[in-house]
mmCIF file with all atom_site columns, C-alpha atoms in Angstrom:
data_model
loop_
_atom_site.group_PDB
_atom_site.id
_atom_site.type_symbol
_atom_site.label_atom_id
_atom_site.label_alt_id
_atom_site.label_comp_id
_atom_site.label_asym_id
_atom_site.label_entity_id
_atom_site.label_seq_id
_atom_site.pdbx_PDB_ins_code
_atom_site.Cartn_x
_atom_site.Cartn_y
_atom_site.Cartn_z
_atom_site.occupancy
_atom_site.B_iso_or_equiv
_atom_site.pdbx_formal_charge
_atom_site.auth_seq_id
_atom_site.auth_comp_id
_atom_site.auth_asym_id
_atom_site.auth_atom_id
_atom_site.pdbx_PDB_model_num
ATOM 1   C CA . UNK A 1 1   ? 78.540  104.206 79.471  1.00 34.00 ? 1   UNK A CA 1
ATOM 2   C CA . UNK A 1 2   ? 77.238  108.398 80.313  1.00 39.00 ? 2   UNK A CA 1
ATOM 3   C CA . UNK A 1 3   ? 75.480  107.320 83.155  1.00 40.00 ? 3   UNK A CA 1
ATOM 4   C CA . UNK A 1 4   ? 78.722  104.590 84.435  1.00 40.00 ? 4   UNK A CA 1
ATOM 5   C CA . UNK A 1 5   ? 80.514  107.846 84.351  1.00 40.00 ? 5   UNK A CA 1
ATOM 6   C CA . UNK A 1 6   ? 78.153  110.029 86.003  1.00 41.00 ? 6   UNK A CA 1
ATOM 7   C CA . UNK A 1 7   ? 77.611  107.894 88.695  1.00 55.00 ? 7   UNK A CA 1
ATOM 8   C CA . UNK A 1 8   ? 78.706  109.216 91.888  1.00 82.00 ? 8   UNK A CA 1
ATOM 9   C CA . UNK A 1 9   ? 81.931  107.623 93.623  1.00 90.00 ? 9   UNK A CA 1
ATOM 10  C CA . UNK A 1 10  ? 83.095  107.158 97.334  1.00 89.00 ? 10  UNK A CA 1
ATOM 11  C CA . UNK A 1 11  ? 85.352  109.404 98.923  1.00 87.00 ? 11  UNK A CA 1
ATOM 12  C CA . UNK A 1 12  ? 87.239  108.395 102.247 1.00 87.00 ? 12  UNK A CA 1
ATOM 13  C CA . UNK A 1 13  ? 84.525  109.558 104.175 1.00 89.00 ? 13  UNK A CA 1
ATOM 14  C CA . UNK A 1 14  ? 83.452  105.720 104.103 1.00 91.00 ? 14  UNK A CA 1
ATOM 15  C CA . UNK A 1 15  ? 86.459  104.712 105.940 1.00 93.00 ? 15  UNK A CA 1
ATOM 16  C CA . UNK A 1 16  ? 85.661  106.699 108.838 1.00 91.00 ? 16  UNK A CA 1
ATOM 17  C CA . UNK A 1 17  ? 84.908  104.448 111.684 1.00 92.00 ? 17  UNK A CA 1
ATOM 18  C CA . UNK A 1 18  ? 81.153  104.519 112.982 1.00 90.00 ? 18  UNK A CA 1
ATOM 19  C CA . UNK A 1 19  ? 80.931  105.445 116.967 1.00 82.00 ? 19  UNK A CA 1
ATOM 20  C CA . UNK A 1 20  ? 79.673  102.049 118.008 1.00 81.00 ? 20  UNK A CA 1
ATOM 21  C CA . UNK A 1 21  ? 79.915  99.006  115.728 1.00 77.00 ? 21  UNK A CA 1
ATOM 22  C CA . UNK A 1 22  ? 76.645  96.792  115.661 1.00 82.00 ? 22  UNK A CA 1
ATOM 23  C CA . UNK A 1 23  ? 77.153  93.542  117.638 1.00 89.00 ? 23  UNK A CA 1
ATOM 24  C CA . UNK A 1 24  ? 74.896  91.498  115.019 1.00 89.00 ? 24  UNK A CA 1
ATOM 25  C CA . UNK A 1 25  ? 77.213  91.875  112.111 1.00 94.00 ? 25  UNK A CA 1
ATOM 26  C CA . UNK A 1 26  ? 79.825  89.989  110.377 1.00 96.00 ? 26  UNK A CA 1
ATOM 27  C CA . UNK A 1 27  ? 83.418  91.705  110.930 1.00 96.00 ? 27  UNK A CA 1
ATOM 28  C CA . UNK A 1 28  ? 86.418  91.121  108.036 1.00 97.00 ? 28  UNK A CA 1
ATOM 29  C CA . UNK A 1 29  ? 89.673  92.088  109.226 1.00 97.00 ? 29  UNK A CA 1
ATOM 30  C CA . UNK A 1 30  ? 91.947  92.951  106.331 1.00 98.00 ? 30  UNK A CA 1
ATOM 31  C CA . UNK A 1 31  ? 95.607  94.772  106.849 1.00 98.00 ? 31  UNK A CA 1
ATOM 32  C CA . UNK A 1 32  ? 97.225  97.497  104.462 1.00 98.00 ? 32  UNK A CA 1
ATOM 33  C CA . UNK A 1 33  ? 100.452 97.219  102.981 1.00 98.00 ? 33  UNK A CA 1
ATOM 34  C CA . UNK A 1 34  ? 100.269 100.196 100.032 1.00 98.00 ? 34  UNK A CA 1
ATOM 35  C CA . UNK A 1 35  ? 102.408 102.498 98.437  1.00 98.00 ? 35  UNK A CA 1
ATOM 36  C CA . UNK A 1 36  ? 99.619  105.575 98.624  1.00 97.00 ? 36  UNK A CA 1
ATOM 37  C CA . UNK A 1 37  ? 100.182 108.571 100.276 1.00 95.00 ? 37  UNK A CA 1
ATOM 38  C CA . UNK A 1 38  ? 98.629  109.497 103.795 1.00 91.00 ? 38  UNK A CA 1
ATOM 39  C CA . UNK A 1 39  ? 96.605  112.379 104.765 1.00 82.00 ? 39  UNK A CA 1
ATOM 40  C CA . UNK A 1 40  ? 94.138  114.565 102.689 1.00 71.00 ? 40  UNK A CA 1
ATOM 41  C CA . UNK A 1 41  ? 92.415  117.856 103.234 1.00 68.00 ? 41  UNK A CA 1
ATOM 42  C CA . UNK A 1 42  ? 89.442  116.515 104.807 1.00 73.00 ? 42  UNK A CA 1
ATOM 43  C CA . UNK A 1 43  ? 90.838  113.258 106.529 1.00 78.00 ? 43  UNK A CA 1
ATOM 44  C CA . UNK A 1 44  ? 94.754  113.084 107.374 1.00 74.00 ? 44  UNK A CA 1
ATOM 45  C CA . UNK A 1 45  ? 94.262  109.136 108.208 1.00 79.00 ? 45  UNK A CA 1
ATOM 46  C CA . UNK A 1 46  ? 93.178  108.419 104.374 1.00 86.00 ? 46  UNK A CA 1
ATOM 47  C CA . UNK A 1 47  ? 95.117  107.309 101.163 1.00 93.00 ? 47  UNK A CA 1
ATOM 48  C CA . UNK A 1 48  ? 95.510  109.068 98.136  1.00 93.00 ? 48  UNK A CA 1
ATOM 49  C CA . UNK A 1 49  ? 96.492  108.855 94.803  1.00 94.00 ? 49  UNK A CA 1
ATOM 50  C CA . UNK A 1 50  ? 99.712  110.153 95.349  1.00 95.00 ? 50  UNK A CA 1
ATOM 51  C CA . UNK A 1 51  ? 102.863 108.062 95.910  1.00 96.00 ? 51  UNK A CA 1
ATOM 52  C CA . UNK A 1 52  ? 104.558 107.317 98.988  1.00 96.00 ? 52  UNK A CA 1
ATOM 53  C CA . UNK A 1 53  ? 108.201 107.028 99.484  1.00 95.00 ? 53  UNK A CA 1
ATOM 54  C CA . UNK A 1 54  ? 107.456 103.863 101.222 1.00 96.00 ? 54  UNK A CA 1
ATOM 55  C CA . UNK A 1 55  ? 105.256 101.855 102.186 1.00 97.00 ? 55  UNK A CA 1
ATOM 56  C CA . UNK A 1 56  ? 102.819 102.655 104.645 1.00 97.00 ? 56  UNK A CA 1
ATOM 57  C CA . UNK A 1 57  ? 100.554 100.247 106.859 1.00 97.00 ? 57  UNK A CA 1
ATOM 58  C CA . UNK A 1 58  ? 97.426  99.873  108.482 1.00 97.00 ? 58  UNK A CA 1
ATOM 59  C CA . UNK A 1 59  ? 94.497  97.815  109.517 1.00 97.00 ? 59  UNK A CA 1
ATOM 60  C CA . UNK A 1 60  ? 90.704  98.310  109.449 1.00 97.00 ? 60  UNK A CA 1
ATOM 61  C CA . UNK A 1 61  ? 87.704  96.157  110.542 1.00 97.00 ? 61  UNK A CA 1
ATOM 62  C CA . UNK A 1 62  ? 84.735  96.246  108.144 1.00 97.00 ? 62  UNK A CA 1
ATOM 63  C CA . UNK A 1 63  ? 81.232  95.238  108.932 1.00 96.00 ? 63  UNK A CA 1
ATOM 64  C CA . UNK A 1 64  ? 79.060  93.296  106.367 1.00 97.00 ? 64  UNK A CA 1
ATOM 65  C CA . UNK A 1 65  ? 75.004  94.102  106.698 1.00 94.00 ? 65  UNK A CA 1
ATOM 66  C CA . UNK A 1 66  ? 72.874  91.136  107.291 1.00 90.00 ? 66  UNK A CA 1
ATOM 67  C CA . UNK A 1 67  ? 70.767  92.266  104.132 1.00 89.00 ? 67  UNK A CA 1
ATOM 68  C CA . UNK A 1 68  ? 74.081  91.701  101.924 1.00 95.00 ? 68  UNK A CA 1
ATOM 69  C CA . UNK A 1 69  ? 74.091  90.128  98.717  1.00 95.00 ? 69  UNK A CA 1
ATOM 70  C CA . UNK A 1 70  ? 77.147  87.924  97.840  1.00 96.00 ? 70  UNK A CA 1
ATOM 71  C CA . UNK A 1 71  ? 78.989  89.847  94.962  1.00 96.00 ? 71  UNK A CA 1
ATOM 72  C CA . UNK A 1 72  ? 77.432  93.308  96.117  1.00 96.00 ? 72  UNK A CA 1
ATOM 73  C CA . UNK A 1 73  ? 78.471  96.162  98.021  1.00 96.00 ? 73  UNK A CA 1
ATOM 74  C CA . UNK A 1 74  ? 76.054  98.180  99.602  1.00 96.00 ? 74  UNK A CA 1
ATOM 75  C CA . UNK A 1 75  ? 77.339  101.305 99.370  1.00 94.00 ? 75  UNK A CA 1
ATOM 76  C CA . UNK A 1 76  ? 76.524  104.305 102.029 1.00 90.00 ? 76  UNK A CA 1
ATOM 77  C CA . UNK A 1 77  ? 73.830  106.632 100.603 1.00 85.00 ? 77  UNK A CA 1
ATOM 78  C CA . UNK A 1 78  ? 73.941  108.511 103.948 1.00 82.00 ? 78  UNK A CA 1
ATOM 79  C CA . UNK A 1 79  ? 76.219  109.410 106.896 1.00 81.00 ? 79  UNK A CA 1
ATOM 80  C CA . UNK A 1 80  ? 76.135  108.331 109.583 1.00 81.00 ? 80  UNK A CA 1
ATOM 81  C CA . UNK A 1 81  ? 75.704  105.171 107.294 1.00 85.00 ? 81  UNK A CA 1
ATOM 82  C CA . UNK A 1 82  ? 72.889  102.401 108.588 1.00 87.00 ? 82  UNK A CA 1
ATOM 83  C CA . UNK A 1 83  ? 75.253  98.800  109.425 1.00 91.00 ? 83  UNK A CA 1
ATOM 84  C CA . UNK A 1 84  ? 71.402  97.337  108.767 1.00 90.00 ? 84  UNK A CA 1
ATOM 85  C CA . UNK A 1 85  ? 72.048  98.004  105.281 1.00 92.00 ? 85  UNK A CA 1
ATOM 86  C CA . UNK A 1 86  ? 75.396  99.350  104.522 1.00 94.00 ? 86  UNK A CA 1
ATOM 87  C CA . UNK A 1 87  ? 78.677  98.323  104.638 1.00 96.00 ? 87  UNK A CA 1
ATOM 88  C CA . UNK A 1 88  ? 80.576  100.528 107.159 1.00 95.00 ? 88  UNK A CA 1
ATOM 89  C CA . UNK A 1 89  ? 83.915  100.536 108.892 1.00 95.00 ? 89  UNK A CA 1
ATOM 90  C CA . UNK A 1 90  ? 83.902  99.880  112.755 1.00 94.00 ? 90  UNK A CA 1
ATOM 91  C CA . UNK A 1 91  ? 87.594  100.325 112.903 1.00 94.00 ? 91  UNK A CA 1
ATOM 92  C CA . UNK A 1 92  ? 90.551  101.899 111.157 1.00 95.00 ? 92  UNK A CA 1
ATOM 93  C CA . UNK A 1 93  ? 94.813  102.399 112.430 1.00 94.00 ? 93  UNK A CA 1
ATOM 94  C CA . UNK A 1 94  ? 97.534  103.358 110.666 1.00 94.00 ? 94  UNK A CA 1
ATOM 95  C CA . UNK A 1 95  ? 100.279 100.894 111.838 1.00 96.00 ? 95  UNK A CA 1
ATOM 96  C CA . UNK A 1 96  ? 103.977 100.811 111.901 1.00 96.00 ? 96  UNK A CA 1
ATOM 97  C CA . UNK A 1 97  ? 106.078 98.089  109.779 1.00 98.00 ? 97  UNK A CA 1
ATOM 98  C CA . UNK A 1 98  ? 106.761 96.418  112.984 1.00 98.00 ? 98  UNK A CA 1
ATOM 99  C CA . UNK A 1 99  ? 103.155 96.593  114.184 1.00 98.00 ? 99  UNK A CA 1
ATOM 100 C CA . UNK A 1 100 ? 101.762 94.974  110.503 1.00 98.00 ? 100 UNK A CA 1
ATOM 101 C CA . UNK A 1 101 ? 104.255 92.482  110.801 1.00 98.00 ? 101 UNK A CA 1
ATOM 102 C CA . UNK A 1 102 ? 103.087 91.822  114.626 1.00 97.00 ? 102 UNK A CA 1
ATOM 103 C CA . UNK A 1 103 ? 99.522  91.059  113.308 1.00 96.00 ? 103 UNK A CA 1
ATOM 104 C CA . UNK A 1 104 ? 100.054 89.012  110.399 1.00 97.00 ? 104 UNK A CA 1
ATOM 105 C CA . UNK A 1 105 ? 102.179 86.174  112.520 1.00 95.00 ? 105 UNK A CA 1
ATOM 106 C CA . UNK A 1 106 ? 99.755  86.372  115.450 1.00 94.00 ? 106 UNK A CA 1
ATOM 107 C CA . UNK A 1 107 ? 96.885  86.099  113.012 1.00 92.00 ? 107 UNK A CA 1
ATOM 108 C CA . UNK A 1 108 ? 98.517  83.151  111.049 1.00 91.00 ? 108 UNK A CA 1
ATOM 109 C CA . UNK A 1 109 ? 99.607  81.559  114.113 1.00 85.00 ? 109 UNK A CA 1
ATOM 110 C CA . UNK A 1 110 ? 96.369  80.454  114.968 1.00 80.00 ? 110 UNK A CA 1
ATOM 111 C CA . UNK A 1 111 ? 92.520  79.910  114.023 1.00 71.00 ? 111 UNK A CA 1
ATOM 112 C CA . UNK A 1 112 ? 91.168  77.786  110.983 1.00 67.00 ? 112 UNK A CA 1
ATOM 113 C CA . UNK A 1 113 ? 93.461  79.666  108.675 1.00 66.00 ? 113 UNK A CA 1
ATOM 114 C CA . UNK A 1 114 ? 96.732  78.962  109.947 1.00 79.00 ? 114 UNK A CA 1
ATOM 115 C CA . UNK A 1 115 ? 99.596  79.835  107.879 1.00 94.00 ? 115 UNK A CA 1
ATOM 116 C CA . UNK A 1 116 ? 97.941  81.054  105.078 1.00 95.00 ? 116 UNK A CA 1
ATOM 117 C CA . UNK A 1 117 ? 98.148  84.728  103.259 1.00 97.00 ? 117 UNK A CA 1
ATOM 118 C CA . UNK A 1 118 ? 96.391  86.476  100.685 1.00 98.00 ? 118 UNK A CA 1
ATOM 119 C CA . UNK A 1 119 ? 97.464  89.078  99.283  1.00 98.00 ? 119 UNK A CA 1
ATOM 120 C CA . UNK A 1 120 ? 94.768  91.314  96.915  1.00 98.00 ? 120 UNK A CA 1
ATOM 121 C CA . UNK A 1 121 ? 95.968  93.713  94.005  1.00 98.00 ? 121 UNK A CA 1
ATOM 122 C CA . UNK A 1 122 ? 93.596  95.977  92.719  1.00 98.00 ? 122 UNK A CA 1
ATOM 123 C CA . UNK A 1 123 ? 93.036  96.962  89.279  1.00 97.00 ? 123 UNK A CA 1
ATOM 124 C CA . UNK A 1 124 ? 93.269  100.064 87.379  1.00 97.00 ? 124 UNK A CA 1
ATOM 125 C CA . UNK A 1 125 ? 90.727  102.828 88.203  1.00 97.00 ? 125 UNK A CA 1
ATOM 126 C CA . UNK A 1 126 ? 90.438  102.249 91.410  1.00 97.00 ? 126 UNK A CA 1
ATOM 127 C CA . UNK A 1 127 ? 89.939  104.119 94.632  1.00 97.00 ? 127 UNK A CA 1
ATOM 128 C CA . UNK A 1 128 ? 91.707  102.994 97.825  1.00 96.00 ? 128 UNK A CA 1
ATOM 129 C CA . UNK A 1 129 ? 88.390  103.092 99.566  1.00 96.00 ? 129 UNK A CA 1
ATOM 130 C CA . UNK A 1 130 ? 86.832  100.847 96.649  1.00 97.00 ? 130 UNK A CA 1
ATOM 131 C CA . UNK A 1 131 ? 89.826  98.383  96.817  1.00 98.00 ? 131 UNK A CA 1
ATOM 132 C CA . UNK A 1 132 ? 88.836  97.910  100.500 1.00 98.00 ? 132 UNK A CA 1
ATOM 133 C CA . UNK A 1 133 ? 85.690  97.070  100.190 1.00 98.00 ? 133 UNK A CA 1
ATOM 134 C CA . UNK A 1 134 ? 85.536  95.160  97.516  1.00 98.00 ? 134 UNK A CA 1
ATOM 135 C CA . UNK A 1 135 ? 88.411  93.448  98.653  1.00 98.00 ? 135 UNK A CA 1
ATOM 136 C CA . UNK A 1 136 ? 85.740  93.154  102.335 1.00 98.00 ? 136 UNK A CA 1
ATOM 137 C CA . UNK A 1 137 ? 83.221  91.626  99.948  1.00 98.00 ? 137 UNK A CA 1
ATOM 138 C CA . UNK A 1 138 ? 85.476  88.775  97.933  1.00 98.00 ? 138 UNK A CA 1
ATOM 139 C CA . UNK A 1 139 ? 86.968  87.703  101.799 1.00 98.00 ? 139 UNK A CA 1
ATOM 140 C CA . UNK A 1 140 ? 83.339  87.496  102.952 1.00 98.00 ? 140 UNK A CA 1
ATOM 141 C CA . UNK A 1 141 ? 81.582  86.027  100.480 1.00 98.00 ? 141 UNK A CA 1
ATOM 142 C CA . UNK A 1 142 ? 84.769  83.586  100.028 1.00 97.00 ? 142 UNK A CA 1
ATOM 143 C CA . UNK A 1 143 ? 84.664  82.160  103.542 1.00 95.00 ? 143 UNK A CA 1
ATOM 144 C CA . UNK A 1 144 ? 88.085  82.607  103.441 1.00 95.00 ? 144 UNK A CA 1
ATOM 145 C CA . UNK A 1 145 ? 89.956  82.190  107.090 1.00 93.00 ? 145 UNK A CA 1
ATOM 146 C CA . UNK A 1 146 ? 93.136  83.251  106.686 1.00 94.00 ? 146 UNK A CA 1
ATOM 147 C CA . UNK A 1 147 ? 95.284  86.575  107.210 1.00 96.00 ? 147 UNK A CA 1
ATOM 148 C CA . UNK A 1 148 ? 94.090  88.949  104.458 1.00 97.00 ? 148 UNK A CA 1
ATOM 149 C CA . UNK A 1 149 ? 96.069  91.848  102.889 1.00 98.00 ? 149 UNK A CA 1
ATOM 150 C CA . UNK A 1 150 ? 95.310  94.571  100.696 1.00 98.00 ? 150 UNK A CA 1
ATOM 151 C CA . UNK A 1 151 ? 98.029  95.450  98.667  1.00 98.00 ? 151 UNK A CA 1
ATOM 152 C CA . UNK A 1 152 ? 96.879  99.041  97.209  1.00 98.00 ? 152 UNK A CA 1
ATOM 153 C CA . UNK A 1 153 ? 98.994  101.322 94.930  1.00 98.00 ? 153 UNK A CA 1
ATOM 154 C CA . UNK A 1 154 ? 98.120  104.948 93.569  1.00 97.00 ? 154 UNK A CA 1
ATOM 155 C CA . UNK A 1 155 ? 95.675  104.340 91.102  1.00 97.00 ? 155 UNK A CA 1
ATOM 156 C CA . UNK A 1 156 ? 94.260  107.792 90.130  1.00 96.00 ? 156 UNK A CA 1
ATOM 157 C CA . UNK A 1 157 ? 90.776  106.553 90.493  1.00 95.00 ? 157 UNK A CA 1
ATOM 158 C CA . UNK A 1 158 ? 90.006  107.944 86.830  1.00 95.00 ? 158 UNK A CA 1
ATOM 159 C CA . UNK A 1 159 ? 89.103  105.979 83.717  1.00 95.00 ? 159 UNK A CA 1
ATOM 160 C CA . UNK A 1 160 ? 90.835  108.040 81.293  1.00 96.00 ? 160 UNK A CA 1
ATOM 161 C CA . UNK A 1 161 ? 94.363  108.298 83.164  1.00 97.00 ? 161 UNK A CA 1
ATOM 162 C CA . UNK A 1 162 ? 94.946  104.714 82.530  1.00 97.00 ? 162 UNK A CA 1
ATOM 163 C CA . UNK A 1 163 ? 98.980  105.340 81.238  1.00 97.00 ? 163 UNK A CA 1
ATOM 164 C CA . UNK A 1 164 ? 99.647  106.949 84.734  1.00 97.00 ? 164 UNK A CA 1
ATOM 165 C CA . UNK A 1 165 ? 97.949  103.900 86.621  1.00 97.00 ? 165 UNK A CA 1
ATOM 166 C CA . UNK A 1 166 ? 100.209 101.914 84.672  1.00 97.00 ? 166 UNK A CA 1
ATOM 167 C CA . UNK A 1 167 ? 103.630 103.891 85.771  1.00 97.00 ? 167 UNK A CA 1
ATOM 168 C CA . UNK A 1 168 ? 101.648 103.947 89.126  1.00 97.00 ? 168 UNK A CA 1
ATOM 169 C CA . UNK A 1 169 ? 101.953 100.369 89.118  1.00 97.00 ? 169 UNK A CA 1
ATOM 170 C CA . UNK A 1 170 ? 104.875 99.970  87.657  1.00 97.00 ? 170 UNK A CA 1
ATOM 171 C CA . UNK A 1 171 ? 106.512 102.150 90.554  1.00 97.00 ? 171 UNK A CA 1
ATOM 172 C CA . UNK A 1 172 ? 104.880 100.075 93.129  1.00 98.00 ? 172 UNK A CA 1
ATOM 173 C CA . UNK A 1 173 ? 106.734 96.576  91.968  1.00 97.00 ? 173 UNK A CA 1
ATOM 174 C CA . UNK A 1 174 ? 109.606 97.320  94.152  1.00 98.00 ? 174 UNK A CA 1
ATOM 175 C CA . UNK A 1 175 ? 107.625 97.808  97.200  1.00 98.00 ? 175 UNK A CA 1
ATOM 176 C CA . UNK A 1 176 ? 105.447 94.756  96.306  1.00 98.00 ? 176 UNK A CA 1
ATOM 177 C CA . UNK A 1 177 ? 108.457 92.567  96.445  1.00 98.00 ? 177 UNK A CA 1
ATOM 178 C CA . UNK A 1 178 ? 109.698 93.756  99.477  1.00 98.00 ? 178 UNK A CA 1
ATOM 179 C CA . UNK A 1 179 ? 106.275 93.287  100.981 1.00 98.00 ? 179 UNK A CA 1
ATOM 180 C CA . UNK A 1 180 ? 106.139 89.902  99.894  1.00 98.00 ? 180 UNK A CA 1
ATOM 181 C CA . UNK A 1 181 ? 109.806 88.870  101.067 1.00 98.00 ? 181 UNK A CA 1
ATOM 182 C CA . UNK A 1 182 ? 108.710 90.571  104.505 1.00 98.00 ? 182 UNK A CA 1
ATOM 183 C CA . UNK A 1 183 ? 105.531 87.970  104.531 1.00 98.00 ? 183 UNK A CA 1
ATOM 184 C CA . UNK A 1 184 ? 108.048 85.253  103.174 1.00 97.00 ? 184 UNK A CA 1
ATOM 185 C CA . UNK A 1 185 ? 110.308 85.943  106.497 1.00 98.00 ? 185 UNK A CA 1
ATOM 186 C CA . UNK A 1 186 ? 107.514 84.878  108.909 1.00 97.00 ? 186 UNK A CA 1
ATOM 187 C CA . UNK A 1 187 ? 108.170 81.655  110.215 1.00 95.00 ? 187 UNK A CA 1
ATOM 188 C CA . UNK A 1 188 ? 104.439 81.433  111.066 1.00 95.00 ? 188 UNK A CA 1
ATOM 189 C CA . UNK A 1 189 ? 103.142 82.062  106.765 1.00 96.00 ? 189 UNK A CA 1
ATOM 190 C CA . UNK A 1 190 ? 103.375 78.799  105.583 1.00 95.00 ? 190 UNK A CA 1
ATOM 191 C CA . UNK A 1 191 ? 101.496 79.633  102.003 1.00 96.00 ? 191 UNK A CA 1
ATOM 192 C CA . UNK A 1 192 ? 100.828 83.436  100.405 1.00 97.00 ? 192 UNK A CA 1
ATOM 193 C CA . UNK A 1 193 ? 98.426  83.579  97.487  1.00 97.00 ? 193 UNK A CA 1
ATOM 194 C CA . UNK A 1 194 ? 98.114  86.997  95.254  1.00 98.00 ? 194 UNK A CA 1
ATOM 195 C CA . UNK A 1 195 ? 94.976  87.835  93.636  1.00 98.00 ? 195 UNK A CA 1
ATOM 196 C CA . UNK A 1 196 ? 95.277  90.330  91.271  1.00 98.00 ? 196 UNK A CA 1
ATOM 197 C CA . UNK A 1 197 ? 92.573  91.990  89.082  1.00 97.00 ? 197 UNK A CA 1
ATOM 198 C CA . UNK A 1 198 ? 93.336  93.877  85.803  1.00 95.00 ? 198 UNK A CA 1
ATOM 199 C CA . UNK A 1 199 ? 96.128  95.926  86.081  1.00 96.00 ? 199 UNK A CA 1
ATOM 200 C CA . UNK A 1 200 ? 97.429  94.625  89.226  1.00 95.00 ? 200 UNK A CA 1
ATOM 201 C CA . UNK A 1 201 ? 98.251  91.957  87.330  1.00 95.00 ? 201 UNK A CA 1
ATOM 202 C CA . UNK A 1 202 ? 101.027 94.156  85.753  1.00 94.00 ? 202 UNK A CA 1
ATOM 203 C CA . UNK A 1 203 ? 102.159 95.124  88.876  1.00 93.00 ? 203 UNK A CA 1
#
């Protein structure tokens, strides 16, 4: 459990897209629907822990290494990060509602997924940067074809603030719904499943 704890984490500097995204990897396309805050010190186009007013949107393309492991994420140990080996992000927006909503129908319109949603809820502890990858990872590994959405709320990212994750979440449920109804009023989503880990299940 000391050395879990000690163990470094990432920091949004992961999201930043590389300058030229390798050709020979596998892309996953996930959209943002999340009730974090925009904009930090170091990177105004990242998410934080603290809580938006309403929800905010984007989209980013992540690219899987040909090395990867199903039910790992190779992590970045350097920067520029290697695609060989790493998990990196090729591309990143920050969207308007209307722009989101543009990309889910278009997206569920057509290919081998048509019509379906899913919708991923992290769990407590959790970075926004973690959420996205991980959430990179299970749509991967899964095969799955469909339009997939992150659904991220201010976690703190810290194991011993787990009562404020919980309010956190508890906060978001509003903006969830509405998210959900928005998804609902595409004619083009015919079916929207939710996974939820640990505390997003509260949510």
């Amino acid at each position: 459990m000391v050395a879990a704890g000690c163990s470094s984490r990432p920091t949004s500097e992961v999201l930043q897209p590389v300058t030229r995204a390798p050709m020979y990897t596998d892309k996953v396309r996930l959209l943002v629907a999340t009730t974090r805050e925009r904009g930090s010190a170091t990177d105004p186009e990242a998410y934080t822990a603290m809580r938006a007013m309403e929800l905010n949107y984007a989209a980013l393309s992540i690219s899987i290494p040909r090395r990867h492991k199903a039910g790992e994420i190779e992590w970045p140990d350097q920067y520029p990060a290697d695609p060989t080996f790493h998990f990196v992000t090729t591309d990143r927006q920050a969207y308007s509602k209307s722009q989101y909503l543009h990309e889910v129908s278009a997206k569920a319109g057509g290919g081998s997924g048509t019509g379906s949603v899913l919708v991923f809820v992290h769990g407590y502890n959790t970075l926004y940067e973690e959420a996205v990858y991980r959430f990179a990872q299970i749509v991967h590994d899964s095969g799955y074809q469909g339009t997939a959405i992150l659904f991220a709320w201010p976690s703190r990212g810290s194991a011993p603030l787990y009562l404020a994750d919980r309010e956190a979440s508890t906060y978001s449920r509003d903006y969830m719904e509405q998210a959900l109804l928005d998804l609902a009023a595409l004619p083009k989503v015919r079916e929207i499943n939710i996974l939820a880990h640990s505390m997003g299940n509260w949510l």
